[in-house]
Amino acid sequence: MTRSAADVGAGLAPARPARPIAPGERIHVVGIAGAGASAAALLARAAGAIVDGCDPGAPSQYTPALESAGIAIAASHDPAHVTPDLDRLAVTKALTAINPDHPELVAARGHGVAVEAWQQVVADAASGKRLVAVAGTHGKSTTSGWLVHALGVAGRDPSAFVGALLPAVQGAPPSTARSGWGDDFVVEADEYAGNFDPYRPDVAILTSVEWDHPDVFADVDAVLDAFERWLRAATAGGRRTTLVANVSDRGVDRLVRERLADWAGLVVRVSIDDETTSAAIRARVVAEEPAGTTIELTGLDDADGDVPRTARLPTAGRHNVANAVCVAGAARVLGIPGAAIVAGLETFPGIGRRLERKGEAGGVVVYDDYGHHPSAIRATLAALRQREPGRHVWAAYEPLTYHRTAALLEEFAAVLATADGVAVADIWAGRDPDTSIASAEKLADAVRARRPGLAVGAPGSPEMTADWLARRVRPGDAVLVMGGGRSYRIGEILLELLGGAA
């Protein structure tokens, strides 16, 4: 069943124009151990708010940064956390959909405390800065993190929310938030159920548009509707917004041509390997090697016209070339010189869970990635084969949500069957109330049907999946762990079972 954004966000205050966070403002964050909610808490704290939160899923990979900042985390939900002197309660929309009668939400309503999406807190933290919002079905986190790095290399010191762990800064633990003194504020803007509605960007980046989130989008046209509404809202009231659009992506190209022909903003087109396009900035792949990808970029400098600049990206995969040209386009719009843009592209250290090399043990190398859509899995497998040529590749996948798995089952099966061995862990339900519409076993069966004789298993939990792999991998193999939820534990445990990370 497809739900509307209003259904998912029932009980939340609607998105509103951003306003500065007041010093001493009291904010309680429900689900604070998550990637986005933890960032909201950190950014609000940096703005002078008094912040605490709760999450029965704590600790997580995001909580060390909260603890370092002195933000109190309760390991359970309790209506007593919500007191009349609280200014607002921040929460993910998914919780309001799953449990609209959550005791803390009920308590907030009883005390007249505003209940808002945590994205509104992030938007408020960005108030007064130049907001750069990175949106798209795929590539948001990498593009956001890469742009943050490029701006830093150029001396801009941006603030940011990115949905993956950024490298540690000045001894602080890695986190999904960054507070800088510069004028730029980069946010990862998620389209799910209007999560990006609080963001009114000065610069928007659109990496890709494809059907995803089948629980709220009936088809790709519904996805296009969401992006169009968001971009039109950004220019409401005469605001001027610049869109950096990756027109190499069919969905983005369609949105720009069919939906935004009369849009009040400025469209800057970027593309890869397409010299016939009207793109202002283009990237051409020159070489793909284990150490990275070499590209030529044109259009970075007005003075140089189409004179190409060579950039040696440390990343693998054509999808990362697309991310890089989006970063280049946005950096150019923000006034970064061409040489500094290339320097930022070439020195990107990566972000957490994006083809992240976790280690090697027993001759087996293990990578971890957040890929949870067939297109993302396809791109990540190709990138791994570029990074580790000649290795026998195992794909270990923890599906993210039952709705997505059921709707795209055959697409998942087709792409997973291109690996040399497959392990499907139990599905991470996330926001899904209906866990009967799909299963790891059904997906494993679909993979077997695609390639009879392929080693395929549905072992169970992440722990059981790691054990299943440990008994089958051989020296020289590569394991690519993908998915949301607790999938990151598969690689960690596998390395332990194989004798420790290198």
Coordinates of C-alpha atoms in Angstrom, one line a residue:
M1 CA 0.0 0.0 0.0
T2 CA 1.3 3.4 -1.0
R3 CA 0.9 6.1 1.7
S4 CA 1.0 9.9 1.2
A5 CA 3.5 12.2 2.7
A6 CA 0.7 13.6 4.9
D7 CA 0.0 10.1 6.2
V8 CA 3.6 9.5 7.1
G9 CA 4.0 12.9 8.7
A10 CA 0.7 12.8 10.6
G11 CA 1.0 14.6 13.9
L12 CA 4.1 16.6 12.9
A13 CA 4.0 20.4 12.5
P14 CA 4.2 21.3 8.8
A15 CA 7.5 22.5 7.4
R16 CA 8.0 26.2 7.8
P17 CA 10.6 28.8 6.9
A18 CA 13.8 28.4 8.8
R19 CA 14.4 30.5 11.9
P20 CA 17.6 30.8 14.0
I21 CA 17.9 28.4 16.9
A22 CA 17.6 30.5 20.1
P23 CA 20.4 30.2 22.7
G24 CA 19.1 28.1 25.6
E25 CA 16.3 26.7 23.5
R26 CA 15.4 23.2 24.9
I27 CA 15.1 20.4 22.3
H28 CA 14.5 16.7 22.9
V29 CA 15.3 14.4 20.0
V30 CA 13.5 11.1 19.8
G31 CA 15.6 8.4 17.9
I32 CA 18.8 10.4 18.5
A33 CA 21.1 7.5 17.7
G34 CA 20.2 7.7 14.0
A35 CA 22.3 9.3 11.3
G36 CA 20.0 12.3 10.7
A37 CA 18.7 12.8 14.2
S38 CA 22.2 12.7 15.7
A39 CA 23.2 15.5 13.3
A40 CA 20.2 17.6 14.2
A41 CA 21.2 17.3 17.9
L42 CA 24.8 18.2 17.2
L43 CA 24.0 21.2 15.1
A44 CA 21.4 22.5 17.5
R45 CA 23.9 22.1 20.4
A46 CA 26.5 24.0 18.3
A47 CA 23.9 26.8 17.8
G48 CA 23.5 27.2 21.6
A49 CA 20.4 24.9 22.3
I50 CA 20.1 22.6 25.3
V51 CA 19.7 19.2 23.7
D52 CA 19.1 15.7 24.9
G53 CA 17.5 12.6 23.4
C54 CA 16.5 9.0 23.6
D55 CA 16.9 5.9 21.6
P56 CA 16.5 2.2 22.5
G57 CA 18.8 1.5 19.6
A58 CA 21.7 3.2 21.3
P59 CA 24.6 2.9 21.2
S60 CA 25.2 3.2 17.5
Q61 CA 28.0 4.3 15.2
Y62 CA 26.6 7.9 15.6
T63 CA 26.5 8.1 19.4
P64 CA 30.2 8.6 20.1
A65 CA 30.0 12.1 18.6
L66 CA 26.9 12.9 20.8
E67 CA 28.7 11.7 23.9
S68 CA 31.8 13.7 23.0
A69 CA 29.6 16.8 22.7
G70 CA 28.1 16.1 26.2
I71 CA 24.6 15.4 24.9
A72 CA 22.7 13.1 27.2
I73 CA 21.2 9.9 25.6
A74 CA 18.5 7.8 27.4
A75 CA 18.4 4.2 26.2
S76 CA 14.6 4.0 26.3
H77 CA 11.6 6.1 25.5
D78 CA 9.7 7.6 28.4
P79 CA 6.9 10.3 28.4
A80 CA 8.8 11.8 31.4
H81 CA 11.4 13.0 28.9
V82 CA 8.8 15.5 27.7
T83 CA 8.3 18.3 30.2
P84 CA 6.2 21.5 29.9
D85 CA 9.4 23.7 29.6
L86 CA 10.5 21.9 26.5
D87 CA 10.5 24.1 23.4
R88 CA 10.2 21.3 20.9
L89 CA 10.5 17.6 20.2
A90 CA 12.3 16.5 17.1
V91 CA 11.6 13.1 15.5
T92 CA 11.8 11.2 12.3
K93 CA 8.6 11.0 10.2
A94 CA 8.9 7.3 10.1
L95 CA 8.2 7.0 13.8
T96 CA 5.0 9.0 13.4
A97 CA 3.9 6.6 10.6
I98 CA 4.7 3.5 12.6
N99 CA 3.5 4.6 16.0
P100 CA 1.4 7.8 16.0
D101 CA 0.5 7.1 19.6
H102 CA 4.1 6.9 20.7
P103 CA 4.1 7.9 24.4
E104 CA 6.5 10.8 24.0
L105 CA 4.4 12.2 21.1
V106 CA 1.3 11.9 23.2
A107 CA 3.1 13.7 26.1
A108 CA 4.2 16.5 23.8
R109 CA 0.7 17.1 22.5
G110 CA -0.5 17.1 26.1
H111 CA 2.0 19.8 27.1
G112 CA 1.5 21.8 23.9
V113 CA 5.1 21.2 22.9
A114 CA 5.8 21.5 19.1
V115 CA 6.6 18.2 17.4
E116 CA 8.7 18.7 14.3
A117 CA 10.8 16.6 11.9
W118 CA 14.5 16.6 12.8
Q119 CA 15.1 18.1 9.3
Q120 CA 13.4 21.3 10.5
V121 CA 16.0 21.5 13.3
V122 CA 18.8 21.2 10.7
A123 CA 17.2 23.8 8.5
D124 CA 17.0 26.2 11.5
A125 CA 20.6 25.5 12.3
A126 CA 21.4 26.6 8.7
S127 CA 19.4 29.8 9.0
G128 CA 21.4 32.8 7.9
K129 CA 23.9 30.8 5.8
R130 CA 24.1 30.0 2.1
L131 CA 22.1 26.7 2.0
V132 CA 23.4 24.1 -0.5
A133 CA 21.0 21.1 -0.7
V134 CA 22.1 17.8 -2.3
A135 CA 19.1 15.7 -3.5
G136 CA 18.6 12.7 -5.7
T137 CA 17.7 9.0 -5.5
H138 CA 21.4 8.0 -5.4
G139 CA 24.6 9.7 -4.6
K140 CA 23.4 12.2 -2.0
S141 CA 25.8 11.3 0.8
T142 CA 28.9 11.0 -1.4
T143 CA 28.2 14.2 -3.2
S144 CA 27.4 16.1 0.0
G145 CA 30.6 14.8 1.7
W146 CA 32.7 15.5 -1.3
L147 CA 31.4 19.0 -1.6
V148 CA 32.1 19.6 2.1
H149 CA 35.6 18.4 1.5
A150 CA 36.1 20.5 -1.7
L151 CA 34.9 23.7 0.1
G152 CA 37.2 23.0 3.0
V153 CA 40.2 22.6 0.6
A154 CA 39.3 25.9 -0.9
G155 CA 39.4 27.5 2.6
R156 CA 35.6 27.9 3.0
D157 CA 35.1 25.9 6.3
P158 CA 31.4 24.9 5.7
S159 CA 28.8 23.6 8.1
A160 CA 27.0 20.4 7.0
F161 CA 24.6 17.5 7.6
V162 CA 25.6 14.4 5.6
G163 CA 23.8 11.1 6.0
A164 CA 27.1 9.2 6.4
L165 CA 30.0 9.5 8.8
L166 CA 32.4 12.4 7.9
P167 CA 36.0 12.1 8.8
A168 CA 37.0 13.1 12.3
V169 CA 37.9 16.7 12.8
Q170 CA 40.4 18.0 15.5
G171 CA 40.2 14.8 17.5
A172 CA 36.4 14.6 17.7
P173 CA 34.7 11.3 16.7
P174 CA 33.4 11.0 13.2
S175 CA 29.9 12.3 12.8
T176 CA 27.2 13.2 10.3
A177 CA 27.4 16.9 11.3
R178 CA 29.9 19.7 10.9
S179 CA 29.9 23.2 12.3
G180 CA 32.2 25.7 10.5
W181 CA 32.7 29.4 10.5
G182 CA 32.1 29.8 6.8
D183 CA 29.0 31.1 5.0
D184 CA 28.1 27.7 3.3
F185 CA 25.9 25.1 4.8
V186 CA 25.6 21.8 2.9
V187 CA 22.7 19.5 3.6
E188 CA 21.8 16.1 2.3
A189 CA 18.1 16.5 1.2
D190 CA 16.0 13.3 1.2
E191 CA 12.9 13.1 -0.9
Y192 CA 11.1 10.5 1.2
A193 CA 7.7 11.7 2.2
G194 CA 8.8 15.3 1.9
N195 CA 11.7 15.1 4.3
F196 CA 13.4 17.8 2.3
D197 CA 10.5 20.3 2.6
P198 CA 12.1 22.4 5.4
Y199 CA 15.1 23.2 3.1
R200 CA 14.8 26.2 0.9
P201 CA 18.2 26.1 -0.8
D202 CA 20.2 28.9 -2.5
V203 CA 21.9 26.1 -4.5
A204 CA 20.4 22.7 -5.1
I205 CA 22.1 19.7 -6.6
L206 CA 20.2 16.9 -8.3
T207 CA 22.2 13.7 -8.8
S208 CA 19.6 11.3 -10.1
V209 CA 15.9 10.6 -10.2
E210 CA 14.6 7.0 -10.2
W211 CA 11.7 5.1 -8.6
D212 CA 12.4 4.3 -5.0
H213 CA 10.5 4.3 -1.7
P214 CA 7.5 2.4 -3.1
D215 CA 5.7 2.8 0.2
V216 CA 5.2 6.5 -0.6
F217 CA 5.8 6.8 -4.3
A218 CA 3.5 4.8 -6.6
D219 CA 5.8 5.2 -9.6
V220 CA 8.6 7.4 -11.1
D221 CA 6.1 10.1 -12.0
A222 CA 5.3 10.5 -8.3
V223 CA 9.0 10.8 -7.6
L224 CA 9.3 13.5 -10.3
D225 CA 6.3 15.3 -8.7
A226 CA 8.1 15.4 -5.4
F227 CA 11.3 16.9 -6.8
E228 CA 9.4 19.4 -8.9
R229 CA 7.3 20.6 -5.9
W230 CA 10.4 21.0 -3.8
L231 CA 12.2 23.0 -6.4
R232 CA 9.3 25.2 -7.1
A233 CA 8.8 25.9 -3.4
A234 CA 12.5 26.9 -3.2
T235 CA 11.8 29.9 -5.6
A236 CA 8.5 30.9 -3.9
G237 CA 8.3 34.6 -3.0
G238 CA 10.9 35.6 -5.6
R239 CA 13.8 33.7 -4.1
R240 CA 16.6 32.9 -6.5
T241 CA 17.8 29.3 -6.5
T242 CA 20.4 27.7 -8.8
L243 CA 20.0 24.0 -9.7
V244 CA 23.0 22.0 -10.6
A245 CA 21.5 19.1 -12.6
N246 CA 23.2 15.9 -13.7
V247 CA 21.5 15.7 -17.1
S248 CA 23.4 12.5 -17.8
D249 CA 20.8 10.8 -15.6
R250 CA 17.6 10.1 -17.6
G251 CA 15.3 11.1 -14.7
V252 CA 17.1 14.4 -14.0
D253 CA 17.1 15.2 -17.7
R254 CA 13.4 14.5 -17.9
L255 CA 12.6 16.6 -14.9
V256 CA 14.6 19.6 -16.3
R257 CA 13.1 19.3 -19.8
E258 CA 9.5 18.4 -19.1
R259 CA 8.8 19.8 -15.6
L260 CA 11.1 22.9 -15.1
A261 CA 11.0 24.6 -18.5
D262 CA 9.2 27.6 -16.9
W263 CA 11.0 27.3 -13.5
A264 CA 12.0 30.6 -12.0
G265 CA 15.4 29.4 -10.9
L266 CA 18.7 29.0 -12.9
V267 CA 19.6 25.6 -14.2
V268 CA 23.3 24.7 -14.6
R269 CA 23.6 21.4 -16.4
V270 CA 26.5 19.0 -15.8
S271 CA 27.1 15.7 -17.5
I272 CA 29.6 12.8 -18.1
D273 CA 30.8 11.4 -21.4
D274 CA 28.3 13.4 -23.5
E275 CA 29.9 16.2 -25.7
T276 CA 26.6 16.8 -27.5
T277 CA 24.8 18.0 -24.5
S278 CA 24.3 21.7 -23.5
A279 CA 26.0 21.0 -20.2
A280 CA 28.1 23.8 -18.8
I281 CA 30.5 21.4 -17.1
R282 CA 31.3 18.0 -18.6
A283 CA 33.5 15.1 -17.4
R284 CA 35.1 12.5 -19.7
V285 CA 36.5 9.3 -18.3
V286 CA 40.1 8.8 -19.4
A287 CA 41.1 5.7 -17.3
E288 CA 39.6 3.4 -14.8
E289 CA 42.2 1.7 -12.5
P290 CA 42.2 0.0 -9.1
A291 CA 43.7 3.2 -7.5
G292 CA 40.9 5.4 -8.9
T293 CA 39.5 7.1 -12.0
T294 CA 41.1 9.7 -14.2
I295 CA 38.7 12.2 -15.9
E296 CA 38.9 15.4 -18.0
L297 CA 36.7 18.2 -16.9
T298 CA 35.7 21.1 -19.2
G299 CA 33.9 24.3 -18.2
L300 CA 35.4 24.9 -14.8
D301 CA 36.8 28.3 -15.7
D302 CA 35.2 31.1 -17.8
A303 CA 38.6 32.4 -18.9
D304 CA 39.7 28.9 -20.1
G305 CA 36.5 28.1 -21.9
D306 CA 36.5 24.4 -22.9
V307 CA 40.2 23.8 -22.1
P308 CA 40.0 20.5 -20.1
R309 CA 41.5 20.0 -16.7
T310 CA 42.6 16.5 -15.7
A311 CA 41.5 15.2 -12.3
R312 CA 42.6 11.9 -10.8
L313 CA 39.7 10.8 -8.6
P314 CA 40.5 8.5 -5.7
T315 CA 37.1 6.9 -6.1
A316 CA 36.1 3.9 -8.3
G317 CA 33.0 3.6 -10.5
R318 CA 31.2 5.7 -13.1
H319 CA 28.6 6.7 -10.5
N320 CA 31.3 8.5 -8.6
V321 CA 32.3 10.3 -11.8
A322 CA 28.7 11.6 -11.9
N323 CA 29.0 12.6 -8.2
A324 CA 32.3 14.4 -8.9
V325 CA 30.9 16.5 -11.8
C326 CA 28.0 17.5 -9.5
V327 CA 30.5 18.6 -6.9
A328 CA 32.5 20.5 -9.6
G329 CA 29.3 22.2 -10.8
A330 CA 28.2 23.3 -7.4
A331 CA 31.7 24.4 -6.4
R332 CA 31.9 26.5 -9.6
V333 CA 28.5 28.1 -8.8
L334 CA 29.8 28.9 -5.3
G335 CA 32.8 30.7 -6.8
I336 CA 35.6 28.2 -6.2
P337 CA 38.4 28.5 -8.8
G338 CA 39.0 25.6 -11.2
A339 CA 42.4 24.6 -9.7
A340 CA 40.9 24.5 -6.2
I341 CA 38.0 22.4 -7.5
V342 CA 40.4 19.8 -9.0
A343 CA 42.3 19.8 -5.7
G344 CA 39.2 19.1 -3.8
L345 CA 38.2 16.3 -6.2
E346 CA 41.6 14.6 -6.1
T347 CA 42.0 14.6 -2.3
F348 CA 38.6 13.3 -1.1
P349 CA 39.1 10.8 1.7
G350 CA 35.6 9.3 1.3
I351 CA 32.8 8.9 3.8
G352 CA 31.6 6.1 5.9
R353 CA 29.9 3.1 4.3
R354 CA 30.5 4.2 0.7
L355 CA 32.7 1.4 -0.8
E356 CA 34.6 1.7 2.5
R357 CA 37.5 -0.8 2.8
K358 CA 37.0 -2.3 6.2
G359 CA 40.1 -4.5 6.2
E360 CA 41.6 -7.8 5.1
A361 CA 42.0 -11.1 7.0
G362 CA 42.9 -14.5 5.9
G363 CA 43.5 -13.2 2.4
V364 CA 39.9 -12.0 2.1
V365 CA 39.3 -8.2 1.7
V366 CA 36.0 -6.8 3.0
Y367 CA 34.2 -3.6 1.9
D368 CA 31.1 -2.0 3.3
D369 CA 28.5 0.1 1.5
Y370 CA 25.0 1.5 2.1
G371 CA 23.7 0.4 -1.3
H372 CA 20.1 -0.7 -0.9
H373 CA 18.6 -0.1 -4.4
P374 CA 19.2 -2.3 -7.5
S375 CA 20.9 0.6 -9.4
A376 CA 23.1 1.4 -6.4
I377 CA 24.1 -2.3 -6.0
R378 CA 24.9 -2.6 -9.7
A379 CA 27.1 0.5 -9.6
T380 CA 28.9 -0.6 -6.4
L381 CA 29.6 -4.1 -7.6
A382 CA 31.2 -2.5 -10.8
A383 CA 33.2 -0.2 -8.6
L384 CA 34.5 -3.0 -6.5
R385 CA 35.6 -5.0 -9.6
Q386 CA 37.5 -1.9 -10.7
R387 CA 39.1 -1.6 -7.2
E388 CA 39.8 -5.3 -6.8
P389 CA 40.2 -6.8 -10.3
G390 CA 40.4 -10.6 -10.6
R391 CA 38.9 -11.4 -7.2
H392 CA 36.0 -13.7 -6.6
V393 CA 33.3 -11.3 -5.3
W394 CA 30.7 -12.2 -2.7
A395 CA 27.7 -9.9 -2.3
A396 CA 26.3 -9.8 1.2
Y397 CA 23.1 -7.8 1.3
E398 CA 20.7 -6.8 4.1
P399 CA 17.6 -5.6 2.3
L400 CA 16.3 -2.3 3.6
T401 CA 12.5 -2.4 4.1
Y402 CA 10.0 -5.0 3.1
H403 CA 8.2 -2.6 0.7
R404 CA 11.3 -1.9 -1.4
T405 CA 12.3 -5.6 -1.4
A406 CA 8.8 -6.7 -2.6
A407 CA 8.4 -4.0 -5.2
L408 CA 11.9 -4.5 -6.8
L409 CA 12.4 -8.2 -6.0
E410 CA 13.3 -9.3 -9.6
E411 CA 15.5 -6.2 -10.1
F412 CA 17.4 -7.1 -6.9
A413 CA 17.7 -10.7 -8.0
A414 CA 19.1 -9.8 -11.4
V415 CA 21.8 -7.5 -10.1
L416 CA 22.8 -9.8 -7.1
A417 CA 23.1 -12.7 -9.5
T418 CA 26.0 -10.9 -11.2
A419 CA 28.2 -11.5 -8.1
D420 CA 30.2 -14.7 -7.7
G421 CA 28.4 -15.7 -4.5
V422 CA 25.5 -14.1 -2.6
A423 CA 24.3 -14.0 1.1
V424 CA 21.0 -12.3 1.8
A425 CA 20.6 -11.3 5.5
D426 CA 17.2 -10.8 7.2
I427 CA 15.3 -7.8 5.9
W428 CA 15.7 -4.6 8.1
A429 CA 12.1 -3.5 8.5
G430 CA 12.8 0.2 9.3
R431 CA 9.5 2.0 9.0
D432 CA 7.6 -0.9 7.5
P433 CA 4.6 -2.1 9.5
D434 CA 3.9 -5.1 7.1
T435 CA 6.7 -7.7 7.3
S436 CA 4.7 -10.3 5.4
I437 CA 5.1 -9.1 1.9
A438 CA 8.7 -10.2 1.3
S439 CA 11.5 -12.2 2.9
A440 CA 15.2 -12.8 2.6
E441 CA 14.4 -16.4 1.5
K442 CA 12.2 -15.2 -1.4
L443 CA 15.0 -13.0 -2.6
A444 CA 17.6 -15.7 -2.3
D445 CA 15.3 -18.0 -4.3
A446 CA 14.9 -15.4 -7.0
V447 CA 18.7 -15.1 -7.3
R448 CA 19.0 -18.9 -7.6
A449 CA 16.4 -18.9 -10.3
R450 CA 18.5 -16.4 -12.2
R451 CA 21.8 -18.4 -11.9
P452 CA 21.3 -22.0 -11.0
G453 CA 24.4 -23.3 -9.3
L454 CA 25.5 -20.0 -7.9
A455 CA 26.4 -20.1 -4.2
V456 CA 23.4 -18.4 -2.5
G457 CA 22.2 -18.4 1.1
A458 CA 19.8 -16.6 3.4
P459 CA 21.5 -17.3 6.7
G460 CA 19.5 -15.0 9.0
S461 CA 20.8 -12.2 11.2
P462 CA 23.9 -10.2 10.4
E463 CA 25.8 -12.4 12.9
M464 CA 24.6 -15.6 11.2
T465 CA 25.4 -14.1 7.8
A466 CA 28.9 -13.3 8.8
D467 CA 29.4 -16.9 10.1
W468 CA 27.9 -18.3 6.8
L469 CA 30.4 -16.3 4.8
A470 CA 33.3 -17.2 7.0
R471 CA 32.8 -20.8 6.3
R472 CA 32.8 -20.3 2.5
V473 CA 35.2 -17.5 1.5
R474 CA 38.7 -18.4 0.4
P475 CA 42.0 -16.4 0.2
G476 CA 41.8 -14.0 -2.7
D477 CA 38.1 -13.4 -2.4
A478 CA 36.4 -10.0 -1.9
V479 CA 33.3 -9.5 0.2
L480 CA 31.0 -6.5 -0.5
V481 CA 28.6 -5.9 2.4
M482 CA 25.6 -3.7 1.4
G483 CA 22.3 -2.5 3.0
G484 CA 21.0 -0.4 5.8
G485 CA 20.0 -1.4 9.4
R486 CA 22.8 -3.5 11.0
S487 CA 24.4 -4.7 7.8
Y488 CA 27.7 -2.9 8.8
R489 CA 28.1 -5.5 11.5
I490 CA 28.5 -8.3 8.9
G491 CA 31.9 -7.1 7.7
E492 CA 33.1 -6.3 11.2
I493 CA 32.2 -9.8 12.5
L494 CA 33.5 -11.5 9.3
L495 CA 36.9 -9.9 9.8
E496 CA 37.0 -11.0 13.4
L497 CA 36.1 -14.6 12.4
L498 CA 38.7 -14.6 9.7
G499 CA 41.4 -13.5 12.1
G500 CA 41.2 -9.7 12.5
A501 CA 41.3 -6.7 10.3
A502 CA 44.5 -5.7 8.5

